[in-house]
């Protein structure tokens, strides 16, 4: 680490390595403990907006508690995202049970994930809201590393890991 690193703080167009713990309603849902810090390009919408904007000004080694409302997180629950789909559209080999998550294609062939709410006589009710829609997210973060992005990363809008440009 150079002395210069000590004074650097998070700003747009920097590559951030961040340890995090995500809790919802006091329950830990996800953390970087197992897979290591997340690495992303700040200011390019690569993480949810409510967390990204709170990281600005953070220095390496600093911790922060961030509360993200649904509006700045995964959005509110949308009743239009709960849909009845004809049973005939599901391949027979798929077991249809409440709570199962499935990938389905919409009319334009776009794949989307949904969760089965209930299975009826002729239709299956599915919820296509993000599982964290409507939830207030509590992040506990620690800034691990900070560097300037390369020109190529800026052009692509995402981080390149060493030896793996795409
Ligand atoms: Zn790329």
Tab-separated table of N, CA and C and ligand atoms in Angstrom:
chain	number	residue	atom	x	y	z
A	1	UNK	N	0.836	-1.212	0.000
A	1	UNK	CA	0.000	0.000	0.000
A	1	UNK	C	0.869	1.259	0.000
A	2	UNK	N	0.583	2.168	-0.871
A	2	UNK	CA	1.307	3.431	-0.887
A	2	UNK	C	0.628	4.395	0.068
A	3	UNK	N	1.338	5.440	0.430
A	3	UNK	CA	0.790	6.453	1.333
A	3	UNK	C	-0.433	7.108	0.700
A	4	UNK	N	-0.376	7.181	-0.624
A	4	UNK	CA	-1.470	7.788	-1.370
A	4	UNK	C	-2.802	7.079	-1.114
A	5	UNK	N	-2.722	5.755	-0.957
A	5	UNK	CA	-3.916	4.954	-0.716
A	5	UNK	C	-4.693	5.390	0.522
A	6	UNK	N	-3.970	5.870	1.503
A	6	UNK	CA	-4.609	6.210	2.783
A	6	UNK	C	-5.583	7.367	2.642
A	7	UNK	N	-5.287	8.243	1.701
A	7	UNK	CA	-6.148	9.413	1.578
A	7	UNK	C	-7.244	9.213	0.529
A	8	UNK	N	-7.141	8.133	-0.232
A	8	UNK	CA	-8.147	7.869	-1.257
A	8	UNK	C	-9.488	7.523	-0.623
A	9	UNK	N	-10.538	8.039	-1.177
A	9	UNK	CA	-11.880	7.659	-0.724
A	9	UNK	C	-12.730	7.283	-1.936
A	10	UNK	N	-13.824	6.607	-1.656
A	10	UNK	CA	-14.694	6.109	-2.726
A	10	UNK	C	-15.301	7.265	-3.528
A	11	UNK	N	-15.164	7.170	-4.845
A	11	UNK	CA	-15.799	8.106	-5.774
A	11	UNK	C	-16.174	7.331	-7.033
A	12	UNK	N	-16.969	7.963	-7.887
A	12	UNK	CA	-17.335	7.313	-9.141
A	12	UNK	C	-16.084	6.905	-9.927
A	13	UNK	N	-16.209	5.849	-10.717
A	13	UNK	CA	-15.151	5.357	-11.596
A	13	UNK	C	-13.986	4.731	-10.839
A	14	UNK	N	-14.233	4.325	-9.581
A	14	UNK	CA	-13.212	3.580	-8.853
A	14	UNK	C	-13.691	2.141	-8.681
A	15	UNK	N	-12.694	1.236	-8.564
A	15	UNK	CA	-13.018	-0.166	-8.326
A	15	UNK	C	-12.956	-0.440	-6.822
A	16	UNK	N	-14.047	-0.956	-6.305
A	16	UNK	CA	-14.268	-1.111	-4.873
A	16	UNK	C	-14.243	-2.596	-4.513
A	17	UNK	N	-13.527	-2.949	-3.449
A	17	UNK	CA	-13.676	-4.276	-2.846
A	17	UNK	C	-14.330	-4.084	-1.479
A	18	UNK	N	-15.447	-4.758	-1.290
A	18	UNK	CA	-16.268	-4.464	-0.126
A	18	UNK	C	-16.688	-5.754	0.587
A	19	UNK	N	-16.402	-5.802	1.890
A	19	UNK	CA	-16.986	-6.853	2.715
A	19	UNK	C	-18.371	-6.379	3.144
A	20	UNK	N	-19.323	-7.281	3.178
A	20	UNK	CA	-20.671	-6.854	3.536
A	20	UNK	C	-21.435	-7.969	4.238
A	21	UNK	N	-22.383	-7.550	5.044
A	21	UNK	CA	-23.380	-8.455	5.595
A	21	UNK	C	-24.733	-7.814	5.329
A	22	UNK	N	-25.641	-8.589	4.764
A	22	UNK	CA	-26.991	-8.091	4.486
A	22	UNK	C	-27.972	-8.755	5.437
A	23	UNK	N	-28.689	-7.911	6.184
A	23	UNK	CA	-29.729	-8.422	7.077
A	23	UNK	C	-31.072	-7.824	6.709
A	24	UNK	N	-32.108	-8.635	6.858
A	24	UNK	CA	-33.479	-8.154	6.686
A	24	UNK	C	-34.271	-8.613	7.905
A	25	UNK	N	-34.951	-7.686	8.539
A	25	UNK	CA	-35.708	-7.979	9.757
A	25	UNK	C	-34.848	-8.695	10.803
A	26	UNK	N	-33.579	-8.270	10.909
A	26	UNK	CA	-32.696	-8.822	11.930
A	26	UNK	C	-32.095	-10.172	11.593
A	27	UNK	N	-32.409	-10.693	10.425
A	27	UNK	CA	-31.892	-11.998	10.030
A	27	UNK	C	-30.840	-11.815	8.934
A	28	UNK	N	-29.664	-12.423	9.110
A	28	UNK	CA	-28.611	-12.314	8.099
A	28	UNK	C	-28.972	-13.173	6.887
A	29	UNK	N	-29.075	-12.540	5.722
A	29	UNK	CA	-29.452	-13.263	4.501
A	29	UNK	C	-28.254	-13.594	3.629
A	30	UNK	N	-27.228	-12.752	3.721
A	30	UNK	CA	-26.128	-12.886	2.781
A	30	UNK	C	-24.928	-12.158	3.372
A	31	UNK	N	-23.736	-12.706	3.102
A	31	UNK	CA	-22.549	-11.970	3.518
A	31	UNK	C	-21.375	-12.395	2.662
A	32	UNK	N	-20.307	-11.597	2.701
A	32	UNK	CA	-19.122	-11.885	1.888
A	32	UNK	C	-18.194	-12.857	2.604
A	33	UNK	N	-18.603	-13.321	3.776
A	33	UNK	CA	-17.725	-14.165	4.593
A	33	UNK	C	-17.258	-15.404	3.824
A	34	UNK	N	-18.153	-16.042	3.086
A	34	UNK	CA	-17.805	-17.276	2.399
A	34	UNK	C	-17.039	-17.046	1.096
A	35	UNK	N	-17.507	-16.108	0.299
A	35	UNK	CA	-16.943	-15.953	-1.044
A	35	UNK	C	-15.988	-14.781	-1.182
A	36	UNK	N	-15.755	-14.064	-0.099
A	36	UNK	CA	-14.846	-12.927	-0.164
A	36	UNK	C	-15.565	-11.669	-0.585
A	37	UNK	N	-14.835	-10.541	-0.545
A	37	UNK	CA	-15.465	-9.254	-0.834
A	37	UNK	C	-16.070	-9.199	-2.240
A	38	UNK	N	-17.128	-8.401	-2.403
A	38	UNK	CA	-17.603	-8.133	-3.757
A	38	UNK	C	-16.727	-7.030	-4.352
A	39	UNK	N	-16.465	-7.162	-5.639
A	39	UNK	CA	-15.627	-6.194	-6.348
A	39	UNK	C	-16.454	-5.614	-7.483
A	40	UNK	N	-16.567	-4.301	-7.521
A	40	UNK	CA	-17.430	-3.686	-8.543
A	40	UNK	C	-16.943	-2.286	-8.868
A	41	UNK	N	-17.481	-1.756	-9.960
A	41	UNK	CA	-17.142	-0.414	-10.427
A	41	UNK	C	-18.171	0.571	-9.867
A	42	UNK	N	-17.680	1.501	-9.042
A	42	UNK	CA	-18.567	2.468	-8.388
A	42	UNK	C	-19.119	3.473	-9.396
A	43	UNK	N	-20.402	3.807	-9.246
A	43	UNK	CA	-20.998	4.863	-10.059
A	43	UNK	C	-21.575	4.382	-11.376
A	44	UNK	N	-21.649	3.075	-11.575
A	44	UNK	CA	-22.164	2.544	-12.847
A	44	UNK	C	-23.376	1.642	-12.658
A	45	UNK	N	-24.007	1.756	-11.491
A	45	UNK	CA	-25.230	0.985	-11.278
A	45	UNK	C	-25.017	-0.512	-11.187
A	46	UNK	N	-23.819	-0.934	-10.791
A	46	UNK	CA	-23.561	-2.369	-10.689
A	46	UNK	C	-24.072	-2.975	-9.385
A	47	UNK	N	-24.362	-2.127	-8.405
A	47	UNK	CA	-25.015	-2.596	-7.174
A	47	UNK	C	-26.252	-1.727	-6.966
A	48	UNK	N	-27.083	-2.085	-5.984
A	48	UNK	CA	-28.315	-1.328	-5.796
A	48	UNK	C	-27.997	0.129	-5.426
A	49	UNK	N	-28.800	1.066	-5.949
A	49	UNK	CA	-28.498	2.492	-5.810
A	49	UNK	C	-28.399	2.972	-4.354
A	50	UNK	N	-29.242	2.427	-3.479
A	50	UNK	CA	-29.258	2.880	-2.088
A	50	UNK	C	-27.969	2.575	-1.346
A	51	UNK	N	-27.285	1.508	-1.756
A	51	UNK	CA	-25.999	1.190	-1.133
A	51	UNK	C	-24.882	1.963	-1.813
A	52	UNK	N	-24.931	2.005	-3.138
A	52	UNK	CA	-23.864	2.653	-3.906
A	52	UNK	C	-23.641	4.102	-3.471
A	53	UNK	N	-24.736	4.863	-3.308
A	53	UNK	CA	-24.564	6.291	-2.998
A	53	UNK	C	-24.029	6.504	-1.589
A	54	UNK	N	-24.258	5.557	-0.681
A	54	UNK	CA	-23.790	5.695	0.694
A	54	UNK	C	-22.305	5.362	0.843
A	55	UNK	N	-21.704	4.797	-0.200
A	55	UNK	CA	-20.292	4.419	-0.117
A	55	UNK	C	-19.367	5.591	-0.447
A	56	UNK	N	-19.913	6.620	-1.104
A	56	UNK	CA	-19.101	7.765	-1.527
A	56	UNK	C	-18.414	8.387	-0.308
A	57	UNK	N	-17.096	8.565	-0.407
A	57	UNK	CA	-16.342	9.200	0.670
A	57	UNK	C	-15.743	8.231	1.672
A	58	UNK	N	-16.076	6.964	1.558
A	58	UNK	CA	-15.560	5.949	2.482
A	58	UNK	C	-14.078	5.667	2.183
A	59	UNK	N	-13.278	5.516	3.229
A	59	UNK	CA	-11.849	5.217	3.060
A	59	UNK	C	-11.586	3.744	3.347
A	60	UNK	N	-10.451	3.245	2.848
A	60	UNK	CA	-10.082	1.838	3.072
A	60	UNK	C	-10.006	1.554	4.573
A	61	UNK	N	-10.628	0.459	4.984
A	61	UNK	CA	-10.639	0.071	6.395
A	61	UNK	C	-11.837	0.578	7.165
A	62	UNK	N	-12.569	1.525	6.566
A	62	UNK	CA	-13.734	2.091	7.259
A	62	UNK	C	-14.950	1.172	7.195
A	63	UNK	N	-15.722	1.187	8.270
A	63	UNK	CA	-16.991	0.456	8.329
A	63	UNK	C	-18.150	1.428	8.204
A	64	UNK	N	-19.284	0.928	7.724
A	64	UNK	CA	-20.480	1.758	7.697
A	64	UNK	C	-21.724	0.884	7.785
A	65	UNK	N	-22.700	1.376	8.504
A	65	UNK	CA	-24.011	0.738	8.531
A	65	UNK	C	-24.913	1.508	7.577
A	66	UNK	N	-25.553	0.810	6.662
A	66	UNK	CA	-26.394	1.466	5.656
A	66	UNK	C	-27.776	0.822	5.642
A	67	UNK	N	-28.798	1.645	5.802
A	67	UNK	CA	-30.173	1.161	5.688
A	67	UNK	C	-30.720	1.575	4.333
A	68	UNK	N	-31.235	0.615	3.585
A	68	UNK	CA	-31.742	0.894	2.239
A	68	UNK	C	-33.243	0.598	2.199
A	69	UNK	N	-34.017	1.621	1.865
A	69	UNK	CA	-35.464	1.433	1.748
A	69	UNK	C	-35.776	0.697	0.442
A	70	UNK	N	-36.950	0.077	0.344
A	70	UNK	CA	-37.307	-0.642	-0.897
A	70	UNK	C	-37.139	0.212	-2.146
A	71	UNK	N	-37.487	1.489	-2.039
A	71	UNK	CA	-37.396	2.393	-3.194
A	71	UNK	C	-35.976	2.432	-3.767
A	72	UNK	N	-34.961	2.423	-2.880
A	72	UNK	CA	-33.567	2.465	-3.309
A	72	UNK	C	-32.927	1.079	-3.341
A	73	UNK	N	-33.768	0.060	-3.111
A	73	UNK	CA	-33.257	-1.313	-3.108
A	73	UNK	C	-33.853	-2.096	-4.259
A	74	UNK	N	-34.697	-3.067	-3.936
A	74	UNK	CA	-35.260	-3.930	-4.975
A	74	UNK	C	-36.695	-3.572	-5.332
A	75	UNK	N	-37.124	-2.362	-4.922
A	75	UNK	CA	-38.449	-1.893	-5.301
A	75	UNK	C	-39.533	-2.394	-4.368
A	76	UNK	N	-40.730	-1.855	-4.538
A	76	UNK	CA	-41.877	-2.287	-3.755
A	76	UNK	C	-42.453	-3.560	-4.377
A	77	UNK	N	-43.185	-4.315	-3.583
A	77	UNK	CA	-43.946	-5.437	-4.125
A	77	UNK	C	-44.971	-4.877	-5.115
A	78	UNK	N	-45.038	-5.463	-6.292
A	78	UNK	CA	-45.952	-4.984	-7.323
A	78	UNK	C	-46.975	-6.090	-7.611
A	79	UNK	N	-48.257	-5.778	-7.369
A	79	UNK	CA	-49.283	-6.817	-7.545
A	79	UNK	C	-49.395	-7.253	-9.008
A	80	UNK	N	-48.933	-6.386	-9.920
A	80	UNK	CA	-48.962	-6.776	-11.338
A	80	UNK	C	-47.910	-7.825	-11.668
A	81	UNK	N	-46.977	-8.031	-10.755
A	81	UNK	CA	-45.950	-9.058	-10.962
A	81	UNK	C	-46.405	-10.430	-10.460
A	82	UNK	N	-47.634	-10.483	-9.959
A	82	UNK	CA	-48.213	-11.776	-9.576
A	82	UNK	C	-49.189	-12.171	-10.675
A	83	UNK	N	-48.892	-13.305	-11.326
A	83	UNK	CA	-49.628	-13.650	-12.551
A	83	UNK	C	-50.157	-15.068	-12.514
A	84	UNK	N	-51.301	-15.257	-13.152
A	84	UNK	CA	-51.839	-16.601	-13.338
A	84	UNK	C	-51.384	-17.125	-14.689
A	85	UNK	N	-50.759	-18.273	-14.654
A	85	UNK	CA	-50.233	-18.861	-15.888
A	85	UNK	C	-50.931	-20.209	-16.118
A	86	UNK	N	-51.450	-20.419	-17.334
A	86	UNK	CA	-52.148	-21.686	-17.603
A	86	UNK	C	-51.258	-22.898	-17.325
A	87	UNK	N	-51.831	-23.897	-16.676
A	87	UNK	CA	-51.100	-25.136	-16.373
A	87	UNK	C	-50.478	-25.743	-17.621
A	88	UNK	N	-51.188	-25.571	-18.754
A	88	UNK	CA	-50.749	-26.189	-19.998
A	88	UNK	C	-49.411	-25.645	-20.478
A	89	UNK	N	-48.994	-24.482	-19.937
A	89	UNK	CA	-47.722	-23.902	-20.370
A	89	UNK	C	-46.521	-24.487	-19.639
A	90	UNK	N	-46.770	-25.323	-18.640
A	90	UNK	CA	-45.657	-25.924	-17.900
A	90	UNK	C	-45.384	-27.333	-18.435
A	91	UNK	N	-44.123	-27.627	-18.721
A	91	UNK	CA	-43.786	-29.004	-19.125
A	91	UNK	C	-44.182	-29.979	-18.018
A	92	UNK	N	-44.610	-31.173	-18.428
A	92	UNK	CA	-45.129	-32.140	-17.466
A	92	UNK	C	-44.108	-32.578	-16.427
A	93	UNK	N	-42.826	-32.577	-16.824
A	93	UNK	CA	-41.822	-33.116	-15.897
A	93	UNK	C	-41.529	-32.166	-14.728
A	94	UNK	N	-42.042	-30.949	-14.810
A	94	UNK	CA	-41.781	-30.008	-13.715
A	94	UNK	C	-42.776	-30.220	-12.576
A	95	UNK	N	-42.258	-30.535	-11.374
A	95	UNK	CA	-43.172	-30.689	-10.239
A	95	UNK	C	-43.680	-29.323	-9.786
A	96	UNK	N	-44.972	-29.131	-9.795
A	96	UNK	CA	-45.530	-27.831	-9.427
A	96	UNK	C	-45.992	-27.853	-7.979
A	97	UNK	N	-45.283	-27.115	-7.151
A	97	UNK	CA	-45.606	-27.051	-5.722
A	97	UNK	C	-45.454	-25.627	-5.234
A	98	UNK	N	-46.219	-25.280	-4.211
A	98	UNK	CA	-46.107	-23.953	-3.617
A	98	UNK	C	-44.667	-23.693	-3.164
A	99	UNK	N	-44.191	-22.483	-3.436
A	99	UNK	CA	-42.886	-22.078	-2.912
A	99	UNK	C	-41.718	-22.413	-3.817
A	100	UNK	N	-41.952	-23.237	-4.850
A	100	UNK	CA	-40.865	-23.592	-5.765
A	100	UNK	C	-40.546	-22.418	-6.684
A	101	UNK	N	-39.250	-22.213	-6.925
A	101	UNK	CA	-38.846	-21.149	-7.836
A	101	UNK	C	-38.531	-21.730	-9.205
A	102	UNK	N	-39.042	-21.068	-10.220
A	102	UNK	CA	-38.887	-21.565	-11.585
A	102	UNK	C	-38.446	-20.452	-12.514
A	103	UNK	N	-37.724	-20.859	-13.564
A	103	UNK	CA	-37.393	-19.922	-14.627
A	103	UNK	C	-38.389	-20.159	-15.748
A	104	UNK	N	-39.095	-19.122	-16.150
A	104	UNK	CA	-40.057	-19.270	-17.243
A	104	UNK	C	-39.781	-18.208	-18.300
A	105	UNK	N	-40.315	-18.444	-19.494
A	105	UNK	CA	-40.152	-17.463	-20.568
A	105	UNK	C	-41.466	-16.726	-20.783
A	106	UNK	N	-41.358	-15.410	-20.954
A	106	UNK	CA	-42.583	-14.656	-21.254
A	106	UNK	C	-42.873	-14.727	-22.757
A	107	UNK	N	-43.890	-14.011	-23.209
A	107	UNK	CA	-44.322	-14.102	-24.605
A	107	UNK	C	-43.226	-13.696	-25.590
A	108	UNK	N	-42.311	-12.825	-25.129
A	108	UNK	CA	-41.220	-12.393	-26.008
A	108	UNK	C	-40.001	-13.303	-25.883
A	109	UNK	N	-40.114	-14.352	-25.091
A	109	UNK	CA	-38.994	-15.280	-24.939
A	109	UNK	C	-37.980	-14.843	-23.892
A	110	UNK	N	-38.300	-13.784	-23.145
A	110	UNK	CA	-37.395	-13.310	-22.100
A	110	UNK	C	-37.540	-14.204	-20.866
A	111	UNK	N	-36.397	-14.683	-20.361
A	111	UNK	CA	-36.442	-15.558	-19.193
A	111	UNK	C	-36.599	-14.748	-17.914
A	112	UNK	N	-37.459	-15.223	-17.035
A	112	UNK	CA	-37.569	-14.564	-15.734
A	112	UNK	C	-37.847	-15.586	-14.639
A	113	UNK	N	-37.387	-15.232	-13.442
A	113	UNK	CA	-37.567	-16.121	-12.301
A	113	UNK	C	-38.840	-15.763	-11.555
A	114	UNK	N	-39.559	-16.772	-11.152
A	114	UNK	CA	-40.755	-16.546	-10.365
A	114	UNK	C	-40.909	-17.641	-9.325
A	115	UNK	N	-41.746	-17.360	-8.353
A	115	UNK	CA	-42.004	-18.331	-7.296
A	115	UNK	C	-43.471	-18.723	-7.360
A	116	UNK	N	-43.736	-20.009	-7.247
A	116	UNK	CA	-45.123	-20.470	-7.278
A	116	UNK	C	-45.814	-20.092	-5.970
A	117	UNK	N	-46.931	-19.382	-6.098
A	117	UNK	CA	-47.716	-18.999	-4.920
A	117	UNK	C	-48.722	-20.102	-4.613
A	118	UNK	N	-49.434	-20.527	-5.656
A	118	UNK	CA	-50.382	-21.622	-5.471
A	118	UNK	C	-50.659	-22.297	-6.810
A	119	UNK	N	-51.037	-23.550	-6.743
A	119	UNK	CA	-51.341	-24.324	-7.947
A	119	UNK	C	-52.838	-24.597	-7.974
A	120	UNK	N	-53.514	-24.084	-9.018
A	120	UNK	CA	-54.955	-24.281	-9.116
A	120	UNK	C	-55.308	-25.398	-10.079
A	121	UNK	N	-56.604	-25.514	-10.394
A	121	UNK	CA	-57.069	-26.565	-11.307
A	121	UNK	C	-56.537	-26.324	-12.725
A	122	UNK	N	-56.559	-25.055	-13.129
A	122	UNK	CA	-56.177	-24.754	-14.510
A	122	UNK	C	-55.015	-23.777	-14.634
A	123	UNK	N	-54.748	-23.066	-13.554
A	123	UNK	CA	-53.664	-22.082	-13.613
A	123	UNK	C	-52.734	-22.219	-12.412
A	124	UNK	N	-51.539	-21.681	-12.610
A	124	UNK	CA	-50.558	-21.605	-11.527
A	124	UNK	C	-50.335	-20.130	-11.235
A	125	UNK	N	-50.515	-19.750	-9.979
A	125	UNK	CA	-50.259	-18.367	-9.605
A	125	UNK	C	-48.777	-18.217	-9.284
A	126	UNK	N	-48.113	-17.301	-9.999
A	126	UNK	CA	-46.677	-17.101	-9.786
A	126	UNK	C	-46.364	-15.658	-9.441
A	127	UNK	N	-45.384	-15.501	-8.554
A	127	UNK	CA	-44.944	-14.181	-8.102
A	127	UNK	C	-43.587	-13.890	-8.737
A	128	UNK	N	-43.547	-12.856	-9.592
A	128	UNK	CA	-42.307	-12.501	-10.271
A	128	UNK	C	-41.594	-11.320	-9.636
A	129	UNK	N	-42.077	-10.880	-8.472
A	129	UNK	CA	-41.350	-9.841	-7.744
A	129	UNK	C	-39.989	-10.372	-7.310
A	130	UNK	N	-39.003	-9.487	-7.218
A	130	UNK	CA	-37.726	-9.880	-6.631
A	130	UNK	C	-37.978	-10.336	-5.194
A	131	UNK	N	-37.287	-11.411	-4.765
A	131	UNK	CA	-37.525	-11.907	-3.392
A	131	UNK	C	-37.337	-10.833	-2.317
A	132	UNK	N	-36.543	-9.810	-2.605
A	132	UNK	CA	-36.311	-8.757	-1.613
A	132	UNK	C	-37.128	-7.504	-1.893
A	133	UNK	N	-38.062	-7.577	-2.837
A	133	UNK	CA	-38.944	-6.430	-3.095
A	133	UNK	C	-39.754	-6.135	-1.835
A	134	UNK	N	-39.909	-4.865	-1.542
A	134	UNK	CA	-40.705	-4.470	-0.378
A	134	UNK	C	-39.954	-4.562	0.941
A	135	UNK	N	-38.693	-5.015	0.904
A	135	UNK	CA	-37.931	-5.189	2.144
A	135	UNK	C	-36.986	-4.014	2.379
A	136	UNK	N	-36.839	-3.645	3.647
A	136	UNK	CA	-35.799	-2.691	4.033
A	136	UNK	C	-34.529	-3.481	4.320
A	137	UNK	N	-33.460	-3.092	3.648
A	137	UNK	CA	-32.210	-3.844	3.712
A	137	UNK	C	-31.234	-3.171	4.663
A	138	UNK	N	-30.631	-3.946	5.530
A	138	UNK	CA	-29.632	-3.423	6.453
A	138	UNK	C	-28.265	-3.977	6.062
A	139	UNK	N	-27.392	-3.097	5.585
A	139	UNK	CA	-26.051	-3.530	5.201
A	139	UNK	C	-25.038	-3.088	6.244
A	140	UNK	N	-24.140	-3.981	6.574
A	140	UNK	CA	-22.970	-3.640	7.369
A	140	UNK	C	-21.777	-3.868	6.455
A	141	UNK	N	-21.067	-2.791	6.105
A	141	UNK	CA	-20.022	-2.916	5.097
A	141	UNK	C	-18.671	-2.469	5.634
A	142	UNK	N	-17.618	-2.991	5.018
A	142	UNK	CA	-16.254	-2.533	5.307
A	142	UNK	C	-15.495	-2.438	3.998
A	143	UNK	N	-14.883	-1.274	3.772
A	143	UNK	CA	-14.127	-1.073	2.530
A	143	UNK	C	-12.763	-1.749	2.652
A	144	UNK	N	-12.510	-2.714	1.776
A	144	UNK	CA	-11.288	-3.515	1.848
A	144	UNK	C	-10.200	-2.945	0.939
A	145	UNK	N	-10.591	-2.545	-0.256
A	145	UNK	CA	-9.607	-2.099	-1.240
A	145	UNK	C	-10.232	-1.090	-2.188
A	146	UNK	N	-9.393	-0.276	-2.750
A	146	UNK	CA	-9.856	0.804	-3.617
A	146	UNK	C	-8.789	1.054	-4.680
A	147	UNK	N	-9.203	1.129	-5.940
A	147	UNK	CA	-8.240	1.511	-6.984
A	147	UNK	C	-8.982	2.246	-8.095
A	148	UNK	N	-8.208	2.979	-8.911
A	148	UNK	CA	-8.813	3.610	-10.073
A	148	UNK	C	-9.135	2.538	-11.105
A	149	UNK	N	-10.233	2.703	-11.816
A	149	UNK	CA	-10.587	1.759	-12.870
A	149	UNK	C	-9.687	1.996	-14.078
A	150	UNK	N	-9.489	0.948	-14.879
A	150	UNK	CA	-8.752	1.114	-16.137
A	150	UNK	C	-9.688	1.743	-17.176
A	151	UNK	N	-9.106	2.269	-18.257
A	151	UNK	CA	-9.910	2.849	-19.342
A	151	UNK	C	-10.879	1.811	-19.912
A	152	UNK	N	-10.371	0.580	-20.013
A	152	UNK	CA	-11.199	-0.486	-20.581
A	152	UNK	C	-12.392	-0.797	-19.678
A	153	UNK	N	-12.138	-0.831	-18.382
A	153	UNK	CA	-13.228	-1.090	-17.435
A	153	UNK	C	-14.286	0.019	-17.506
A	154	UNK	N	-13.808	1.255	-17.620
A	154	UNK	CA	-14.747	2.379	-17.715
A	154	UNK	C	-15.575	2.288	-18.991
A	155	UNK	N	-14.927	1.879	-20.080
A	155	UNK	CA	-15.630	1.764	-21.352
A	155	UNK	C	-16.699	0.671	-21.276
A	156	UNK	N	-16.393	-0.397	-20.563
A	156	UNK	CA	-17.335	-1.519	-20.448
A	156	UNK	C	-18.364	-1.308	-19.345
A	157	UNK	N	-18.020	-0.473	-18.367
A	157	UNK	CA	-18.944	-0.236	-17.264
A	157	UNK	C	-18.931	-1.310	-16.195
A	158	UNK	N	-17.888	-2.148	-16.182
A	158	UNK	CA	-17.764	-3.160	-15.136
A	158	UNK	C	-16.302	-3.527	-14.912
A	159	UNK	N	-16.083	-4.255	-13.819
A	159	UNK	CA	-14.725	-4.621	-13.422
A	159	UNK	C	-14.215	-5.803	-14.233
A	160	UNK	N	-12.937	-5.771	-14.579
A	160	UNK	CA	-12.272	-6.928	-15.171
A	160	UNK	C	-11.342	-7.529	-14.134
A	161	UNK	N	-11.476	-8.841	-13.921
A	161	UNK	CA	-10.534	-9.480	-13.021
A	161	UNK	C	-9.233	-9.683	-13.779
A	162	UNK	N	-8.111	-9.814	-13.046
A	162	UNK	CA	-6.799	-9.922	-13.717
A	162	UNK	C	-6.793	-11.048	-14.739
A	163	UNK	N	-6.342	-10.756	-15.949
A	163	UNK	CA	-6.228	-11.769	-16.984
A	163	UNK	C	-7.551	-12.204	-17.582
A	164	UNK	N	-8.619	-11.516	-17.252
A	164	UNK	CA	-9.916	-11.937	-17.759
A	164	UNK	C	-10.707	-10.717	-18.251
A	165	UNK	N	-10.284	-10.200	-19.395
A	165	UNK	CA	-11.028	-9.091	-19.999
A	165	UNK	C	-12.149	-9.661	-20.853
A	166	UNK	N	-13.231	-8.953	-20.952
A	166	UNK	CA	-14.341	-9.434	-21.793
A	166	UNK	C	-15.168	-8.260	-22.277
B	1	LIG	ZN1	-15.787	-5.998	-19.991
